[in-house]
Amino acid sequence: MTQTGRTPSRLRLDAALADLATTFGGMTAVPDEDNCECHWGSAEELAQLKTPDVELAPDLLRRTWQAVDWRDHGAVLRRILPQFAAALVDGRVEPLFDMGDVGQSFARG
């Protein structure tokens, strides 16, 4: 353990997450991205995906990565990737069925 109580592996993981945030910082969903309010969320929540670097509420993050009908899933995934990756690492992602849901989200991206 290091003086801060974090293992060398955790320090490398934290550095990788920081690099991910730097690389994908400023990303947004495409301006004309749309999704059904009755199934996905409100216009205000959609606007958050078009605003860079705004942290999403945990429920909104979950609904975003689980949605299958984005026009440009890759852009949406790039927008949420730093927060999504940190949530995955911290064990805060709970798919409906299994972690295959997460893989499918990445595959759609």
mmCIF file of N, CA and C in Angstrom:
data_model
loop_
_atom_site.group_PDB
_atom_site.id
_atom_site.type_symbol
_atom_site.label_atom_id
_atom_site.label_comp_id
_atom_site.label_asym_id
_atom_site.label_seq_id
_atom_site.Cartn_x
_atom_site.Cartn_y
_atom_site.Cartn_z
ATOM 1 N N MET A 1 0.838 -1.186 0.000
ATOM 2 C CA MET A 1 0.000 0.000 0.000
ATOM 3 C C MET A 1 0.883 1.250 0.000
ATOM 4 N N THR A 2 0.357 2.287 -0.595
ATOM 5 C CA THR A 2 1.058 3.556 -0.606
ATOM 6 C C THR A 2 0.672 4.354 0.631
ATOM 7 N N GLN A 3 1.289 5.510 0.772
ATOM 8 C CA GLN A 3 0.973 6.346 1.932
ATOM 9 C C GLN A 3 -0.493 6.758 1.950
ATOM 10 N N THR A 4 -1.084 6.900 0.798
ATOM 11 C CA THR A 4 -2.484 7.329 0.747
ATOM 12 C C THR A 4 -3.429 6.158 0.958
ATOM 13 N N GLY A 5 -2.901 4.932 1.097
ATOM 14 C CA GLY A 5 -3.735 3.766 1.316
ATOM 15 C C GLY A 5 -4.256 3.147 0.042
ATOM 16 N N ARG A 6 -3.808 3.650 -1.108
ATOM 17 C CA ARG A 6 -4.245 3.094 -2.380
ATOM 18 C C ARG A 6 -3.127 2.251 -2.967
ATOM 19 N N THR A 7 -3.499 1.119 -3.501
ATOM 20 C CA THR A 7 -2.516 0.202 -4.073
ATOM 21 C C THR A 7 -1.966 0.771 -5.381
ATOM 22 N N PRO A 8 -0.803 0.283 -5.800
ATOM 23 C CA PRO A 8 -0.277 0.716 -7.099
ATOM 24 C C PRO A 8 -1.264 0.448 -8.242
ATOM 25 N N SER A 9 -1.982 -0.655 -8.170
ATOM 26 C CA SER A 9 -2.968 -0.953 -9.209
ATOM 27 C C SER A 9 -4.078 0.096 -9.225
ATOM 28 N N ARG A 10 -4.536 0.483 -8.056
ATOM 29 C CA ARG A 10 -5.599 1.493 -7.984
ATOM 30 C C ARG A 10 -5.088 2.840 -8.478
ATOM 31 N N LEU A 11 -3.840 3.163 -8.171
ATOM 32 C CA LEU A 11 -3.267 4.420 -8.662
ATOM 33 C C LEU A 11 -3.208 4.430 -10.188
ATOM 34 N N ARG A 12 -2.835 3.299 -10.799
ATOM 35 C CA ARG A 12 -2.812 3.208 -12.260
ATOM 36 C C ARG A 12 -4.220 3.299 -12.834
ATOM 37 N N LEU A 13 -5.165 2.658 -12.186
ATOM 38 C CA LEU A 13 -6.552 2.714 -12.636
ATOM 39 C C LEU A 13 -7.082 4.143 -12.550
ATOM 40 N N ASP A 14 -6.801 4.826 -11.461
ATOM 41 C CA ASP A 14 -7.230 6.220 -11.312
ATOM 42 C C ASP A 14 -6.604 7.097 -12.394
ATOM 43 N N ALA A 15 -5.335 6.843 -12.713
ATOM 44 C CA ALA A 15 -4.671 7.610 -13.775
ATOM 45 C C ALA A 15 -5.322 7.331 -15.130
ATOM 46 N N ALA A 16 -5.687 6.073 -15.364
ATOM 47 C CA ALA A 16 -6.354 5.724 -16.622
ATOM 48 C C ALA A 16 -7.718 6.400 -16.718
ATOM 49 N N LEU A 17 -8.458 6.435 -15.618
ATOM 50 C CA LEU A 17 -9.756 7.121 -15.617
ATOM 51 C C LEU A 17 -9.578 8.624 -15.851
ATOM 52 N N ALA A 18 -8.549 9.193 -15.275
ATOM 53 C CA ALA A 18 -8.269 10.620 -15.498
ATOM 54 C C ALA A 18 -7.921 10.873 -16.965
ATOM 55 N N ASP A 19 -7.128 9.982 -17.560
ATOM 56 C CA ASP A 19 -6.796 10.108 -18.985
ATOM 57 C C ASP A 19 -8.047 9.978 -19.848
ATOM 58 N N LEU A 20 -8.929 9.070 -19.474
ATOM 59 C CA LEU A 20 -10.183 8.890 -20.197
ATOM 60 C C LEU A 20 -11.018 10.175 -20.138
ATOM 61 N N ALA A 21 -11.084 10.780 -18.960
ATOM 62 C CA ALA A 21 -11.826 12.026 -18.794
ATOM 63 C C ALA A 21 -11.212 13.147 -19.627
ATOM 64 N N THR A 22 -9.898 13.180 -19.706
ATOM 65 C CA THR A 22 -9.225 14.189 -20.524
ATOM 66 C C THR A 22 -9.505 13.953 -22.005
ATOM 67 N N THR A 23 -9.402 12.707 -22.431
ATOM 68 C CA THR A 23 -9.593 12.368 -23.842
ATOM 69 C C THR A 23 -11.017 12.634 -24.300
ATOM 70 N N PHE A 24 -11.998 12.273 -23.484
ATOM 71 C CA PHE A 24 -13.395 12.387 -23.889
ATOM 72 C C PHE A 24 -14.088 13.613 -23.300
ATOM 73 N N GLY A 25 -13.362 14.441 -22.567
ATOM 74 C CA GLY A 25 -13.937 15.672 -22.041
ATOM 75 C C GLY A 25 -14.403 16.564 -23.184
ATOM 76 N N GLY A 26 -15.500 17.229 -22.989
ATOM 77 C CA GLY A 26 -16.015 18.132 -24.007
ATOM 78 C C GLY A 26 -16.892 17.473 -25.056
ATOM 79 N N MET A 27 -17.044 16.166 -24.998
ATOM 80 C CA MET A 27 -17.883 15.460 -25.969
ATOM 81 C C MET A 27 -19.361 15.709 -25.657
ATOM 82 N N THR A 28 -20.177 15.670 -26.713
ATOM 83 C CA THR A 28 -21.615 15.827 -26.552
ATOM 84 C C THR A 28 -22.338 14.891 -27.506
ATOM 85 N N ALA A 29 -23.593 14.663 -27.222
ATOM 86 C CA ALA A 29 -24.461 13.998 -28.188
ATOM 87 C C ALA A 29 -24.607 14.941 -29.376
ATOM 88 N N VAL A 30 -24.910 14.388 -30.538
ATOM 89 C CA VAL A 30 -25.078 15.242 -31.719
ATOM 90 C C VAL A 30 -26.248 16.195 -31.503
ATOM 91 N N PRO A 31 -26.186 17.395 -32.077
ATOM 92 C CA PRO A 31 -27.222 18.402 -31.832
ATOM 93 C C PRO A 31 -28.642 17.943 -32.155
ATOM 94 N N ASP A 32 -28.801 17.086 -33.161
ATOM 95 C CA ASP A 32 -30.155 16.670 -33.519
ATOM 96 C C ASP A 32 -30.564 15.347 -32.855
ATOM 97 N N GLU A 33 -29.778 14.902 -31.865
ATOM 98 C CA GLU A 33 -30.133 13.664 -31.154
ATOM 99 C C GLU A 33 -31.485 13.843 -30.482
ATOM 100 N N ASP A 34 -32.251 12.789 -30.507
ATOM 101 C CA ASP A 34 -33.592 12.832 -29.942
ATOM 102 C C ASP A 34 -33.910 11.454 -29.388
ATOM 103 N N ASN A 35 -34.818 11.390 -28.459
ATOM 104 C CA ASN A 35 -35.294 10.122 -27.933
ATOM 105 C C ASN A 35 -36.683 10.370 -27.353
ATOM 106 N N CYS A 36 -37.453 9.341 -27.272
ATOM 107 C CA CYS A 36 -38.842 9.435 -26.837
ATOM 108 C C CYS A 36 -38.917 9.831 -25.351
ATOM 109 N N GLU A 37 -39.574 10.954 -25.080
ATOM 110 C CA GLU A 37 -39.713 11.410 -23.694
ATOM 111 C C GLU A 37 -40.452 10.403 -22.825
ATOM 112 N N CYS A 38 -41.436 9.707 -23.397
ATOM 113 C CA CYS A 38 -42.227 8.790 -22.582
ATOM 114 C C CYS A 38 -41.445 7.532 -22.192
ATOM 115 N N HIS A 39 -40.361 7.219 -22.913
ATOM 116 C CA HIS A 39 -39.578 6.018 -22.596
ATOM 117 C C HIS A 39 -38.179 6.318 -22.064
ATOM 118 N N TRP A 40 -37.626 7.432 -22.431
ATOM 119 C CA TRP A 40 -36.251 7.708 -22.035
ATOM 120 C C TRP A 40 -36.149 8.802 -20.996
ATOM 121 N N GLY A 41 -36.617 9.988 -21.296
ATOM 122 C CA GLY A 41 -36.488 11.076 -20.345
ATOM 123 C C GLY A 41 -36.959 12.389 -20.941
ATOM 124 N N SER A 42 -36.812 13.437 -20.175
ATOM 125 C CA SER A 42 -37.338 14.745 -20.544
ATOM 126 C C SER A 42 -36.413 15.481 -21.513
ATOM 127 N N ALA A 43 -36.945 16.541 -22.080
ATOM 128 C CA ALA A 43 -36.151 17.401 -22.964
ATOM 129 C C ALA A 43 -34.992 18.023 -22.184
ATOM 130 N N GLU A 44 -35.213 18.329 -20.920
ATOM 131 C CA GLU A 44 -34.147 18.905 -20.097
ATOM 132 C C GLU A 44 -33.009 17.901 -19.886
ATOM 133 N N GLU A 45 -33.384 16.631 -19.707
ATOM 134 C CA GLU A 45 -32.344 15.596 -19.550
ATOM 135 C C GLU A 45 -31.590 15.393 -20.854
ATOM 136 N N LEU A 46 -32.296 15.413 -21.967
ATOM 137 C CA LEU A 46 -31.649 15.287 -23.263
ATOM 138 C C LEU A 46 -30.686 16.451 -23.489
ATOM 139 N N ALA A 47 -31.075 17.631 -23.058
ATOM 140 C CA ALA A 47 -30.200 18.798 -23.191
ATOM 141 C C ALA A 47 -28.887 18.601 -22.431
ATOM 142 N N GLN A 48 -28.915 17.873 -21.321
ATOM 143 C CA GLN A 48 -27.686 17.602 -20.572
ATOM 144 C C GLN A 48 -26.697 16.791 -21.402
ATOM 145 N N LEU A 49 -27.210 15.909 -22.263
ATOM 146 C CA LEU A 49 -26.322 15.108 -23.115
ATOM 147 C C LEU A 49 -25.693 15.952 -24.212
ATOM 148 N N LYS A 50 -26.284 17.088 -24.489
ATOM 149 C CA LYS A 50 -25.763 17.984 -25.512
ATOM 150 C C LYS A 50 -24.912 19.089 -24.906
ATOM 151 N N THR A 51 -24.708 19.001 -23.596
ATOM 152 C CA THR A 51 -23.878 19.947 -22.861
ATOM 153 C C THR A 51 -22.651 19.190 -22.359
ATOM 154 N N PRO A 52 -21.462 19.630 -22.734
ATOM 155 C CA PRO A 52 -20.269 18.873 -22.323
ATOM 156 C C PRO A 52 -19.990 18.955 -20.825
ATOM 157 N N ASP A 53 -19.465 17.860 -20.321
ATOM 158 C CA ASP A 53 -18.880 17.801 -18.977
ATOM 159 C C ASP A 53 -19.850 18.058 -17.823
ATOM 160 N N VAL A 54 -21.140 17.924 -18.058
ATOM 161 C CA VAL A 54 -22.122 18.026 -16.977
ATOM 162 C C VAL A 54 -22.323 16.622 -16.418
ATOM 163 N N GLU A 55 -22.127 16.475 -15.121
ATOM 164 C CA GLU A 55 -22.334 15.162 -14.510
ATOM 165 C C GLU A 55 -23.821 14.828 -14.496
ATOM 166 N N LEU A 56 -24.118 13.615 -14.908
ATOM 167 C CA LEU A 56 -25.501 13.156 -14.956
ATOM 168 C C LEU A 56 -25.872 12.487 -13.641
ATOM 169 N N ALA A 57 -27.123 12.628 -13.255
ATOM 170 C CA ALA A 57 -27.623 11.911 -12.084
ATOM 171 C C ALA A 57 -27.492 10.414 -12.365
ATOM 172 N N PRO A 58 -27.271 9.593 -11.338
ATOM 173 C CA PRO A 58 -27.085 8.158 -11.562
ATOM 174 C C PRO A 58 -28.210 7.504 -12.374
ATOM 175 N N ASP A 59 -29.456 7.869 -12.123
ATOM 176 C CA ASP A 59 -30.564 7.285 -12.867
ATOM 177 C C ASP A 59 -30.529 7.696 -14.336
ATOM 178 N N LEU A 60 -30.187 8.945 -14.602
ATOM 179 C CA LEU A 60 -30.087 9.414 -15.983
ATOM 180 C C LEU A 60 -28.922 8.727 -16.692
ATOM 181 N N LEU A 61 -27.814 8.557 -16.008
ATOM 182 C CA LEU A 61 -26.683 7.828 -16.602
ATOM 183 C C LEU A 61 -27.110 6.418 -16.982
ATOM 184 N N ARG A 62 -27.812 5.734 -16.091
ATOM 185 C CA ARG A 62 -28.267 4.365 -16.369
ATOM 186 C C ARG A 62 -29.208 4.332 -17.567
ATOM 187 N N ARG A 63 -30.196 5.215 -17.571
ATOM 188 C CA ARG A 63 -31.142 5.233 -18.689
ATOM 189 C C ARG A 63 -30.439 5.547 -20.008
ATOM 190 N N THR A 64 -29.405 6.377 -19.944
ATOM 191 C CA THR A 64 -28.682 6.761 -21.161
ATOM 192 C C THR A 64 -27.917 5.582 -21.742
ATOM 193 N N TRP A 65 -27.145 4.874 -20.920
ATOM 194 C CA TRP A 65 -26.358 3.775 -21.502
ATOM 195 C C TRP A 65 -27.222 2.574 -21.849
ATOM 196 N N GLN A 66 -28.363 2.427 -21.188
ATOM 197 C CA GLN A 66 -29.232 1.290 -21.488
ATOM 198 C C GLN A 66 -30.131 1.516 -22.702
ATOM 199 N N ALA A 67 -30.355 2.766 -23.095
ATOM 200 C CA ALA A 67 -31.234 3.044 -24.237
ATOM 201 C C ALA A 67 -30.630 2.455 -25.510
ATOM 202 N N VAL A 68 -31.463 1.831 -26.308
ATOM 203 C CA VAL A 68 -30.979 1.171 -27.526
ATOM 204 C C VAL A 68 -31.281 1.954 -28.794
ATOM 205 N N ASP A 69 -32.024 3.043 -28.681
ATOM 206 C CA ASP A 69 -32.520 3.698 -29.884
ATOM 207 C C ASP A 69 -31.976 5.103 -30.138
ATOM 208 N N TRP A 70 -30.735 5.348 -29.735
ATOM 209 C CA TRP A 70 -30.110 6.622 -30.081
ATOM 210 C C TRP A 70 -29.814 6.654 -31.578
ATOM 211 N N ARG A 71 -29.925 7.825 -32.184
ATOM 212 C CA ARG A 71 -29.551 7.973 -33.598
ATOM 213 C C ARG A 71 -28.048 7.748 -33.773
ATOM 214 N N ASP A 72 -27.272 8.338 -32.870
ATOM 215 C CA ASP A 72 -25.812 8.212 -32.913
ATOM 216 C C ASP A 72 -25.348 7.720 -31.545
ATOM 217 N N HIS A 73 -25.466 6.404 -31.359
ATOM 218 C CA HIS A 73 -25.127 5.826 -30.051
ATOM 219 C C HIS A 73 -23.664 6.085 -29.706
ATOM 220 N N GLY A 74 -22.800 6.079 -30.716
ATOM 221 C CA GLY A 74 -21.380 6.337 -30.467
ATOM 222 C C GLY A 74 -21.145 7.698 -29.842
ATOM 223 N N ALA A 75 -21.806 8.730 -30.348
ATOM 224 C CA ALA A 75 -21.645 10.072 -29.789
ATOM 225 C C ALA A 75 -22.179 10.139 -28.361
ATOM 226 N N VAL A 76 -23.309 9.493 -28.124
ATOM 227 C CA VAL A 76 -23.877 9.475 -26.775
ATOM 228 C C VAL A 76 -22.926 8.745 -25.825
ATOM 229 N N LEU A 77 -22.391 7.617 -26.268
ATOM 230 C CA LEU A 77 -21.476 6.857 -25.419
ATOM 231 C C LEU A 77 -20.201 7.654 -25.132
ATOM 232 N N ARG A 78 -19.668 8.337 -26.141
ATOM 233 C CA ARG A 78 -18.477 9.172 -25.903
ATOM 234 C C ARG A 78 -18.791 10.268 -24.891
ATOM 235 N N ARG A 79 -20.009 10.813 -24.938
ATOM 236 C CA ARG A 79 -20.404 11.875 -24.003
ATOM 237 C C ARG A 79 -20.401 11.371 -22.558
ATOM 238 N N ILE A 80 -20.898 10.146 -22.340
ATOM 239 C CA ILE A 80 -21.026 9.653 -20.962
ATOM 240 C C ILE A 80 -19.848 8.796 -20.517
ATOM 241 N N LEU A 81 -18.927 8.490 -21.424
ATOM 242 C CA LEU A 81 -17.886 7.499 -21.127
ATOM 243 C C LEU A 81 -17.068 7.774 -19.860
ATOM 244 N N PRO A 82 -16.570 8.980 -19.619
ATOM 245 C CA PRO A 82 -15.795 9.172 -18.376
ATOM 246 C C PRO A 82 -16.602 8.846 -17.114
ATOM 247 N N GLN A 83 -17.829 9.302 -17.043
ATOM 248 C CA GLN A 83 -18.668 9.041 -15.871
ATOM 249 C C GLN A 83 -19.084 7.576 -15.822
ATOM 250 N N PHE A 84 -19.404 7.006 -16.967
ATOM 251 C CA PHE A 84 -19.808 5.604 -17.062
ATOM 252 C C PHE A 84 -18.673 4.688 -16.622
ATOM 253 N N ALA A 85 -17.464 4.953 -17.097
ATOM 254 C CA ALA A 85 -16.308 4.128 -16.726
ATOM 255 C C ALA A 85 -16.039 4.215 -15.223
ATOM 256 N N ALA A 86 -16.121 5.410 -14.672
ATOM 257 C CA ALA A 86 -15.899 5.558 -13.225
ATOM 258 C C ALA A 86 -16.965 4.799 -12.441
ATOM 259 N N ALA A 87 -18.206 4.849 -12.905
ATOM 260 C CA ALA A 87 -19.282 4.112 -12.232
ATOM 261 C C ALA A 87 -19.055 2.606 -12.330
ATOM 262 N N LEU A 88 -18.586 2.137 -13.479
ATOM 263 C CA LEU A 88 -18.282 0.710 -13.632
ATOM 264 C C LEU A 88 -17.184 0.281 -12.660
ATOM 265 N N VAL A 89 -16.120 1.065 -12.598
ATOM 266 C CA VAL A 89 -14.986 0.744 -11.720
ATOM 267 C C VAL A 89 -15.406 0.734 -10.257
ATOM 268 N N ASP A 90 -16.276 1.654 -9.890
ATOM 269 C CA ASP A 90 -16.704 1.764 -8.491
ATOM 270 C C ASP A 90 -17.841 0.812 -8.126
ATOM 271 N N GLY A 91 -18.294 0.012 -9.094
ATOM 272 C CA GLY A 91 -19.353 -0.946 -8.815
ATOM 273 C C GLY A 91 -20.732 -0.334 -8.695
ATOM 274 N N ARG A 92 -20.926 0.857 -9.309
ATOM 275 C CA ARG A 92 -22.217 1.540 -9.212
ATOM 276 C C ARG A 92 -23.117 1.273 -10.410
ATOM 277 N N VAL A 93 -22.709 0.394 -11.314
ATOM 278 C CA VAL A 93 -23.533 0.065 -12.475
ATOM 279 C C VAL A 93 -24.229 -1.258 -12.202
ATOM 280 N N GLU A 94 -25.547 -1.217 -12.239
ATOM 281 C CA GLU A 94 -26.340 -2.419 -12.009
ATOM 282 C C GLU A 94 -27.246 -2.649 -13.210
ATOM 283 N N PRO A 95 -26.797 -3.473 -14.157
ATOM 284 C CA PRO A 95 -27.644 -3.746 -15.318
ATOM 285 C C PRO A 95 -28.905 -4.500 -14.904
ATOM 286 N N LEU A 96 -29.920 -4.420 -15.758
ATOM 287 C CA LEU A 96 -31.182 -5.099 -15.454
ATOM 288 C C LEU A 96 -30.998 -6.605 -15.336
ATOM 289 N N PHE A 97 -30.177 -7.176 -16.221
ATOM 290 C CA PHE A 97 -30.033 -8.626 -16.234
ATOM 291 C C PHE A 97 -28.610 -9.068 -15.904
ATOM 292 N N ASP A 98 -27.632 -8.621 -16.676
ATOM 293 C CA ASP A 98 -26.240 -8.996 -16.412
ATOM 294 C C ASP A 98 -25.309 -7.975 -17.053
ATOM 295 N N MET A 99 -24.020 -8.148 -16.849
ATOM 296 C CA MET A 99 -23.050 -7.203 -17.398
ATOM 297 C C MET A 99 -22.990 -7.272 -18.920
ATOM 298 N N GLY A 100 -23.621 -8.253 -19.522
ATOM 299 C CA GLY A 100 -23.727 -8.298 -20.978
ATOM 300 C C GLY A 100 -24.446 -7.063 -21.500
ATOM 301 N N ASP A 101 -25.336 -6.483 -20.686
ATOM 302 C CA ASP A 101 -26.019 -5.236 -21.063
ATOM 303 C C ASP A 101 -25.000 -4.130 -21.307
ATOM 304 N N VAL A 102 -23.990 -4.084 -20.460
ATOM 305 C CA VAL A 102 -22.942 -3.074 -20.606
ATOM 306 C C VAL A 102 -22.188 -3.319 -21.906
ATOM 307 N N GLY A 103 -21.839 -4.563 -22.163
ATOM 308 C CA GLY A 103 -21.132 -4.894 -23.397
ATOM 309 C C GLY A 103 -21.943 -4.526 -24.624
ATOM 310 N N GLN A 104 -23.238 -4.741 -24.566
ATOM 311 C CA GLN A 104 -24.101 -4.398 -25.704
ATOM 312 C C GLN A 104 -24.128 -2.891 -25.920
ATOM 313 N N SER A 105 -24.088 -2.128 -24.844
ATOM 314 C CA SER A 105 -24.047 -0.673 -24.981
ATOM 315 C C SER A 105 -22.765 -0.257 -25.704
ATOM 316 N N PHE A 106 -21.642 -0.859 -25.317
ATOM 317 C CA PHE A 106 -20.378 -0.548 -25.989
ATOM 318 C C PHE A 106 -20.417 -1.021 -27.447
ATOM 319 N N ALA A 107 -21.016 -2.154 -27.710
ATOM 320 C CA ALA A 107 -21.096 -2.663 -29.075
ATOM 321 C C ALA A 107 -21.935 -1.731 -29.952
ATOM 322 N N ARG A 108 -23.028 -1.200 -29.410
ATOM 323 C CA ARG A 108 -23.858 -0.257 -30.178
ATOM 324 C C ARG A 108 -23.094 1.018 -30.469
ATOM 325 N N GLY A 109 -22.175 1.393 -29.555
ATOM 326 C CA GLY A 109 -21.386 2.607 -29.727
ATOM 327 C C GLY A 109 -20.364 2.459 -30.803
#
